mmCIF file of C-alpha atoms in Angstrom:
data_model
loop_
_atom_site.group_PDB
_atom_site.id
_atom_site.type_symbol
_atom_site.label_atom_id
_atom_site.label_comp_id
_atom_site.label_asym_id
_atom_site.label_seq_id
_atom_site.Cartn_x
_atom_site.Cartn_y
_atom_site.Cartn_z
ATOM 1 C CA ASP A 1 0.000 0.000 0.000
ATOM 2 C CA ALA A 2 1.108 3.547 -0.686
ATOM 3 C CA GLU A 3 2.097 5.490 2.383
ATOM 4 C CA ILE A 4 3.932 8.427 3.845
ATOM 5 C CA THR A 5 6.650 7.765 6.400
ATOM 6 C CA GLN A 6 8.678 10.018 8.653
ATOM 7 C CA SER A 7 11.966 9.222 10.308
ATOM 8 C CA PRO A 8 13.097 9.229 12.966
ATOM 9 C CA ARG A 9 9.947 9.078 15.121
ATOM 10 C CA HIS A 10 11.801 10.539 18.096
ATOM 11 C CA LYS A 11 14.976 12.606 18.186
ATOM 12 C CA ILE A 12 16.919 14.360 20.914
ATOM 13 C CA THR A 13 19.604 16.779 19.810
ATOM 14 C CA GLU A 14 21.761 19.504 21.280
ATOM 15 C CA THR A 15 21.445 23.216 20.705
ATOM 16 C CA GLY A 16 23.412 24.356 17.678
ATOM 17 C CA ARG A 17 23.505 21.009 15.886
ATOM 18 C CA GLN A 18 22.170 20.534 12.377
ATOM 19 C CA VAL A 19 19.278 18.085 12.229
ATOM 20 C CA THR A 20 17.477 16.564 9.255
ATOM 21 C CA LEU A 21 14.031 14.996 9.456
ATOM 22 C CA ALA A 22 13.064 12.678 6.629
ATOM 23 C CA CYS A 23 9.707 12.424 4.855
ATOM 24 C CA HIS A 24 9.075 9.822 2.144
ATOM 25 C CA GLN A 25 5.837 9.174 0.270
ATOM 26 C CA THR A 26 5.037 6.450 -2.236
ATOM 27 C CA TRP A 27 1.865 7.935 -3.743
ATOM 28 C CA ASN A 28 3.770 9.938 -6.364
ATOM 29 C CA HIS A 29 2.057 13.067 -5.016
ATOM 30 C CA ASN A 30 3.127 16.442 -6.365
ATOM 31 C CA ASN A 31 2.528 18.375 -3.140
ATOM 32 C CA MET A 32 4.397 17.936 0.113
ATOM 33 C CA PHE A 33 4.129 20.006 3.298
ATOM 34 C CA TRP A 34 5.961 20.296 6.617
ATOM 35 C CA TYR A 35 4.180 21.435 9.783
ATOM 36 C CA ARG A 36 5.095 21.831 13.422
ATOM 37 C CA GLN A 37 2.549 21.272 16.150
ATOM 38 C CA ASP A 38 2.774 23.019 19.504
ATOM 39 C CA LEU A 39 0.198 23.301 22.274
ATOM 40 C CA GLY A 40 -1.988 26.328 21.690
ATOM 41 C CA HIS A 41 -0.744 26.927 18.157
ATOM 42 C CA GLY A 42 -2.278 24.102 16.169
ATOM 43 C CA LEU A 43 -0.477 23.064 12.986
ATOM 44 C CA ARG A 44 1.815 25.724 11.592
ATOM 45 C CA LEU A 45 3.181 25.508 8.059
ATOM 46 C CA ILE A 46 6.982 25.544 7.809
ATOM 47 C CA HIS A 47 7.733 24.852 4.138
ATOM 48 C CA TYR A 48 5.927 23.285 1.214
ATOM 49 C CA SER A 49 6.623 22.039 -2.281
ATOM 50 C CA TYR A 50 4.377 21.701 -5.311
ATOM 51 C CA GLY A 51 6.820 19.555 -7.262
ATOM 52 C CA VAL A 52 10.447 18.669 -7.942
ATOM 53 C CA GLN A 53 12.781 21.668 -7.556
ATOM 54 C CA ASP A 54 9.904 23.751 -6.162
ATOM 55 C CA THR A 55 10.051 24.912 -2.531
ATOM 56 C CA ASN A 56 8.162 27.679 -0.728
ATOM 57 C CA LYS A 57 8.300 29.242 2.708
ATOM 58 C CA GLY A 58 5.427 28.890 5.101
ATOM 59 C CA GLU A 59 4.466 31.047 8.058
ATOM 60 C CA VAL A 60 7.233 29.790 10.403
ATOM 61 C CA SER A 61 10.153 29.056 8.054
ATOM 62 C CA ASP A 62 12.965 30.856 9.900
ATOM 63 C CA GLY A 63 15.681 28.380 10.913
ATOM 64 C CA TYR A 64 14.404 25.633 8.594
ATOM 65 C CA SER A 65 15.162 24.616 5.019
ATOM 66 C CA VAL A 66 13.924 21.991 2.566
ATOM 67 C CA SER A 67 14.941 20.674 -0.821
ATOM 68 C CA ARG A 68 12.952 18.629 -3.359
ATOM 69 C CA SER A 69 15.218 16.644 -5.647
ATOM 70 C CA ASN A 70 12.667 13.915 -6.419
ATOM 71 C CA THR A 71 8.931 13.360 -6.116
ATOM 72 C CA GLU A 72 9.077 11.002 -3.127
ATOM 73 C CA ASP A 73 11.129 12.952 -0.575
ATOM 74 C CA LEU A 74 11.054 16.306 1.190
ATOM 75 C CA PRO A 75 13.684 16.376 3.982
ATOM 76 C CA LEU A 76 13.427 19.161 6.562
ATOM 77 C CA THR A 77 16.712 20.564 7.894
ATOM 78 C CA LEU A 78 17.158 22.597 11.042
ATOM 79 C CA GLU A 79 20.333 24.513 10.302
ATOM 80 C CA SER A 80 21.266 25.183 13.945
ATOM 81 C CA ALA A 81 18.787 23.639 16.352
ATOM 82 C CA ALA A 82 17.336 25.891 19.060
ATOM 83 C CA SER A 83 15.243 25.014 22.108
ATOM 84 C CA SER A 84 12.341 26.905 20.536
ATOM 85 C CA GLN A 85 12.290 24.253 17.813
ATOM 86 C CA THR A 86 11.349 21.518 20.259
ATOM 87 C CA SER A 87 8.064 20.326 18.779
ATOM 88 C CA VAL A 88 6.202 17.567 16.979
ATOM 89 C CA TYR A 89 6.784 17.755 13.237
ATOM 90 C CA PHE A 90 4.321 16.423 10.662
ATOM 91 C CA CYS A 91 4.858 15.855 6.982
ATOM 92 C CA ALA A 92 1.908 15.647 4.581
ATOM 93 C CA SER A 93 1.363 15.066 0.882
ATOM 94 C CA SER A 94 -1.477 15.585 -1.585
ATOM 95 C CA GLU A 95 -2.085 14.923 -5.224
ATOM 96 C CA SER A 96 -3.208 18.186 -6.821
ATOM 97 C CA SER A 97 -0.846 20.047 -9.041
ATOM 98 C CA ARG A 98 0.067 23.454 -7.605
ATOM 99 C CA SER A 99 -2.969 23.659 -5.330
ATOM 100 C CA ALA A 100 -4.407 22.033 -2.214
ATOM 101 C CA ARG A 101 -7.748 20.930 -3.650
ATOM 102 C CA THR A 102 -7.384 17.277 -2.713
ATOM 103 C CA GLU A 103 -7.046 15.335 0.515
ATOM 104 C CA ALA A 104 -3.746 15.604 2.365
ATOM 105 C CA PHE A 105 -2.240 12.479 3.943
ATOM 106 C CA PHE A 106 -0.136 12.931 7.058
ATOM 107 C CA GLY A 107 2.850 11.001 8.310
ATOM 108 C CA GLN A 108 2.933 9.758 11.921
ATOM 109 C CA GLY A 109 5.048 12.648 13.120
ATOM 110 C CA THR A 110 8.536 13.170 14.548
ATOM 111 C CA ARG A 111 8.931 14.328 18.125
ATOM 112 C CA LEU A 112 12.055 16.504 18.298
ATOM 113 C CA THR A 113 13.584 17.661 21.553
ATOM 114 C CA VAL A 114 16.398 20.209 21.530
ATOM 115 C CA VAL A 115 18.388 20.296 24.787
ATOM 116 C CA GLN Q 1 -2.167 33.520 7.832
ATOM 117 C CA GLN Q 2 -3.908 30.977 10.049
ATOM 118 C CA PRO Q 3 -7.699 30.697 9.733
ATOM 119 C CA VAL Q 4 -9.633 31.367 12.939
ATOM 120 C CA GLN Q 5 -11.542 28.504 14.521
ATOM 121 C CA SER Q 6 -14.304 28.659 17.112
ATOM 122 C CA PRO Q 7 -15.038 27.485 19.681
ATOM 123 C CA GLN Q 8 -11.698 26.464 21.156
ATOM 124 C CA ALA Q 9 -13.282 23.566 23.034
ATOM 125 C CA VAL Q 10 -16.631 21.791 23.257
ATOM 126 C CA ILE Q 11 -17.909 19.214 25.727
ATOM 127 C CA LEU Q 12 -20.977 17.237 24.670
ATOM 128 C CA ARG Q 13 -23.023 14.263 25.751
ATOM 129 C CA GLU Q 14 -23.230 11.377 23.339
ATOM 130 C CA GLY Q 15 -26.022 12.001 20.843
ATOM 131 C CA GLU Q 16 -25.805 15.794 20.957
ATOM 132 C CA ASP Q 17 -24.908 17.958 17.976
ATOM 133 C CA ALA Q 18 -21.896 20.223 17.507
ATOM 134 C CA VAL Q 19 -20.913 22.972 15.099
ATOM 135 C CA ILE Q 20 -17.322 24.097 14.575
ATOM 136 C CA ASN Q 21 -16.603 27.265 12.653
ATOM 137 C CA CYS Q 22 -13.645 28.388 10.555
ATOM 138 C CA SER Q 23 -13.158 31.822 9.068
ATOM 139 C CA SER Q 24 -10.598 33.648 6.978
ATOM 140 C CA SER Q 25 -9.999 37.317 6.302
ATOM 141 C CA LYS Q 26 -8.897 36.504 2.742
ATOM 142 C CA ALA Q 27 -10.580 34.871 -0.255
ATOM 143 C CA LEU Q 28 -10.321 31.086 -0.116
ATOM 144 C CA TYR Q 29 -9.785 28.478 -2.795
ATOM 145 C CA SER Q 30 -10.508 25.447 -0.630
ATOM 146 C CA VAL Q 31 -11.338 24.529 2.971
ATOM 147 C CA HIS Q 32 -10.241 21.227 4.496
ATOM 148 C CA TRP Q 33 -11.397 19.582 7.724
ATOM 149 C CA TYR Q 34 -9.296 17.047 9.670
ATOM 150 C CA ARG Q 35 -9.634 15.254 12.996
ATOM 151 C CA GLN Q 36 -6.704 14.330 15.214
ATOM 152 C CA LYS Q 37 -6.777 11.859 18.084
ATOM 153 C CA HIS Q 38 -4.230 12.279 20.874
ATOM 154 C CA GLY Q 39 -0.795 11.050 19.816
ATOM 155 C CA GLU Q 40 -1.882 10.355 16.239
ATOM 156 C CA ALA Q 41 -1.668 12.074 12.870
ATOM 157 C CA PRO Q 42 -4.516 14.242 11.566
ATOM 158 C CA VAL Q 43 -7.006 12.346 9.413
ATOM 159 C CA PHE Q 44 -8.977 13.804 6.517
ATOM 160 C CA LEU Q 45 -12.714 14.393 6.913
ATOM 161 C CA MET Q 46 -13.844 16.748 4.185
ATOM 162 C CA ILE Q 47 -12.920 19.270 1.519
ATOM 163 C CA LEU Q 48 -15.082 22.156 0.367
ATOM 164 C CA LEU Q 49 -14.112 23.826 -2.874
ATOM 165 C CA THR Q 50 -15.131 27.189 -4.247
ATOM 166 C CA GLY Q 51 -18.019 26.688 -6.618
ATOM 167 C CA GLY Q 52 -19.908 24.511 -4.149
ATOM 168 C CA GLU Q 53 -18.302 21.142 -4.701
ATOM 169 C CA GLN Q 54 -18.076 19.114 -1.521
ATOM 170 C CA LYS Q 55 -16.309 15.855 -0.770
ATOM 171 C CA GLY Q 56 -16.280 14.009 2.492
ATOM 172 C CA HIS Q 57 -17.706 11.887 5.154
ATOM 173 C CA ASP Q 58 -21.157 10.274 5.398
ATOM 174 C CA LYS Q 59 -22.022 11.239 8.968
ATOM 175 C CA ILE Q 60 -20.342 14.620 9.064
ATOM 176 C CA SER Q 61 -21.347 17.551 6.906
ATOM 177 C CA ALA Q 62 -19.992 20.994 6.229
ATOM 178 C CA SER Q 63 -20.865 24.216 4.529
ATOM 179 C CA PHE Q 64 -18.856 27.012 2.980
ATOM 180 C CA ASN Q 65 -20.122 30.574 2.722
ATOM 181 C CA GLU Q 66 -18.027 32.136 -0.030
ATOM 182 C CA LYS Q 67 -19.320 35.646 0.630
ATOM 183 C CA LYS Q 68 -18.192 35.533 4.259
ATOM 184 C CA GLN Q 69 -15.203 33.176 3.687
ATOM 185 C CA GLN Q 70 -16.512 31.007 6.487
ATOM 186 C CA SER Q 71 -16.933 27.265 6.806
ATOM 187 C CA SER Q 72 -18.827 25.271 9.415
ATOM 188 C CA LEU Q 73 -18.465 21.588 10.285
ATOM 189 C CA TYR Q 74 -21.616 19.873 11.551
ATOM 190 C CA LEU Q 75 -21.413 16.766 13.730
ATOM 191 C CA THR Q 76 -24.869 15.376 14.338
ATOM 192 C CA ALA Q 77 -25.829 12.735 16.883
ATOM 193 C CA SER Q 78 -22.258 12.695 18.144
ATOM 194 C CA GLN Q 79 -20.599 9.406 19.026
ATOM 195 C CA LEU Q 80 -17.802 8.743 21.510
ATOM 196 C CA SER Q 81 -15.485 8.163 18.535
ATOM 197 C CA TYR Q 82 -15.942 11.800 17.463
ATOM 198 C CA SER Q 83 -13.762 12.982 20.356
ATOM 199 C CA GLY Q 84 -10.539 14.638 19.272
ATOM 200 C CA THR Q 85 -9.181 17.893 17.943
ATOM 201 C CA TYR Q 86 -10.679 19.264 14.733
ATOM 202 C CA PHE Q 87 -8.627 21.404 12.409
ATOM 203 C CA CYS Q 88 -9.689 23.440 9.443
ATOM 204 C CA GLY Q 89 -7.128 24.036 6.738
ATOM 205 C CA THR Q 90 -7.402 26.725 4.091
ATOM 206 C CA GLU Q 91 -5.813 27.533 0.793
ATOM 207 C CA LEU Q 92 -5.992 31.101 -0.389
ATOM 208 C CA ARG Q 93 -7.258 31.979 -3.826
ATOM 209 C CA GLY Q 94 -4.209 32.127 -6.050
ATOM 210 C CA GLY Q 95 -2.688 29.153 -4.238
ATOM 211 C CA ALA Q 96 0.238 31.198 -3.050
ATOM 212 C CA ASP Q 97 0.631 30.037 0.528
ATOM 213 C CA GLY Q 98 0.089 26.292 0.720
ATOM 214 C CA LEU Q 99 -2.382 24.658 3.109
ATOM 215 C CA THR Q 100 -2.628 26.600 6.378
ATOM 216 C CA PHE Q 101 -4.373 25.258 9.481
ATOM 217 C CA GLY Q 102 -6.186 26.885 12.376
ATOM 218 C CA LYS Q 103 -5.379 26.297 16.043
ATOM 219 C CA GLY Q 104 -7.959 23.553 16.380
ATOM 220 C CA THR Q 105 -11.149 22.848 18.318
ATOM 221 C CA HIS Q 106 -11.031 20.264 21.105
ATOM 222 C CA LEU Q 107 -14.172 18.127 21.152
ATOM 223 C CA ILE Q 108 -14.924 15.883 24.133
ATOM 224 C CA ILE Q 109 -17.873 13.503 23.935
ATOM 225 C CA GLN Q 110 -19.058 12.094 27.242
ATOM 226 C CA PRO Q 111 -21.242 8.984 27.619
#
C-alpha cells in the first residue's frame, strides 16, 4: 500500500547542531508540506513544495530549510537547532498540481527535543 | 495567515450535535477539515471547494459561505469516537501560501 513515512519518530539533539528529518511518500504526489505542532498553536506551516525543484516558505520558516530533488522525498533541515524548535513535526502530501484541492495524507510525526 | 476557529473547546453528551466554525480574512480556494486523536496524525474528513463542490464523510457535513469566507463543520448525533481535535485548513485563492491550518477545536464527547 502507498504510504507516507517520517523518520526518525523521536529525536533528541543539542542546541546548535544541524538536524534533518526525513519524509518519504510512495503515492507519487506532487505536493508535500511540513508542519510543526505546539500546544496552543495548532499546525503551523513551515515549508511546502508543489513539485520537484519547487520549494516555498510557510508562516514559520525561519531556521528551517527543505529541498525537493525527487517526487518522493522532502527532507526538513534545522540549520542550527534551538530550544524553541522543540516540537512535533508532521509531513503531509497531496495529489493536486500546484494547489491544495485534494485530501492531504499525514505522516505519523517526529517528536524533536532540543536540549 | 492561520484561519480562525471557534469554539476552542466543546464538551458534549453522546447524541448531541456540535458545530465548529472556521473563518478567513482573505478569499479562499478550498477549505479542508481534519480530525486528530491524541498522539496520532490528523485524518482527513472533508474538503469544500469554491463553486460549491463538496467531498467528504457520510455522517459529518460541512458548509462554505463564499461571501463571508466562512466554513462550518456539523457533527450530528455525536458518538464517543468523534472525540478529538478538529482542524480546518485553508488555501488562499491564487494558491500562493500552501495549506494553512487553524489552532484547532477540542471536542470531548461524554457517555
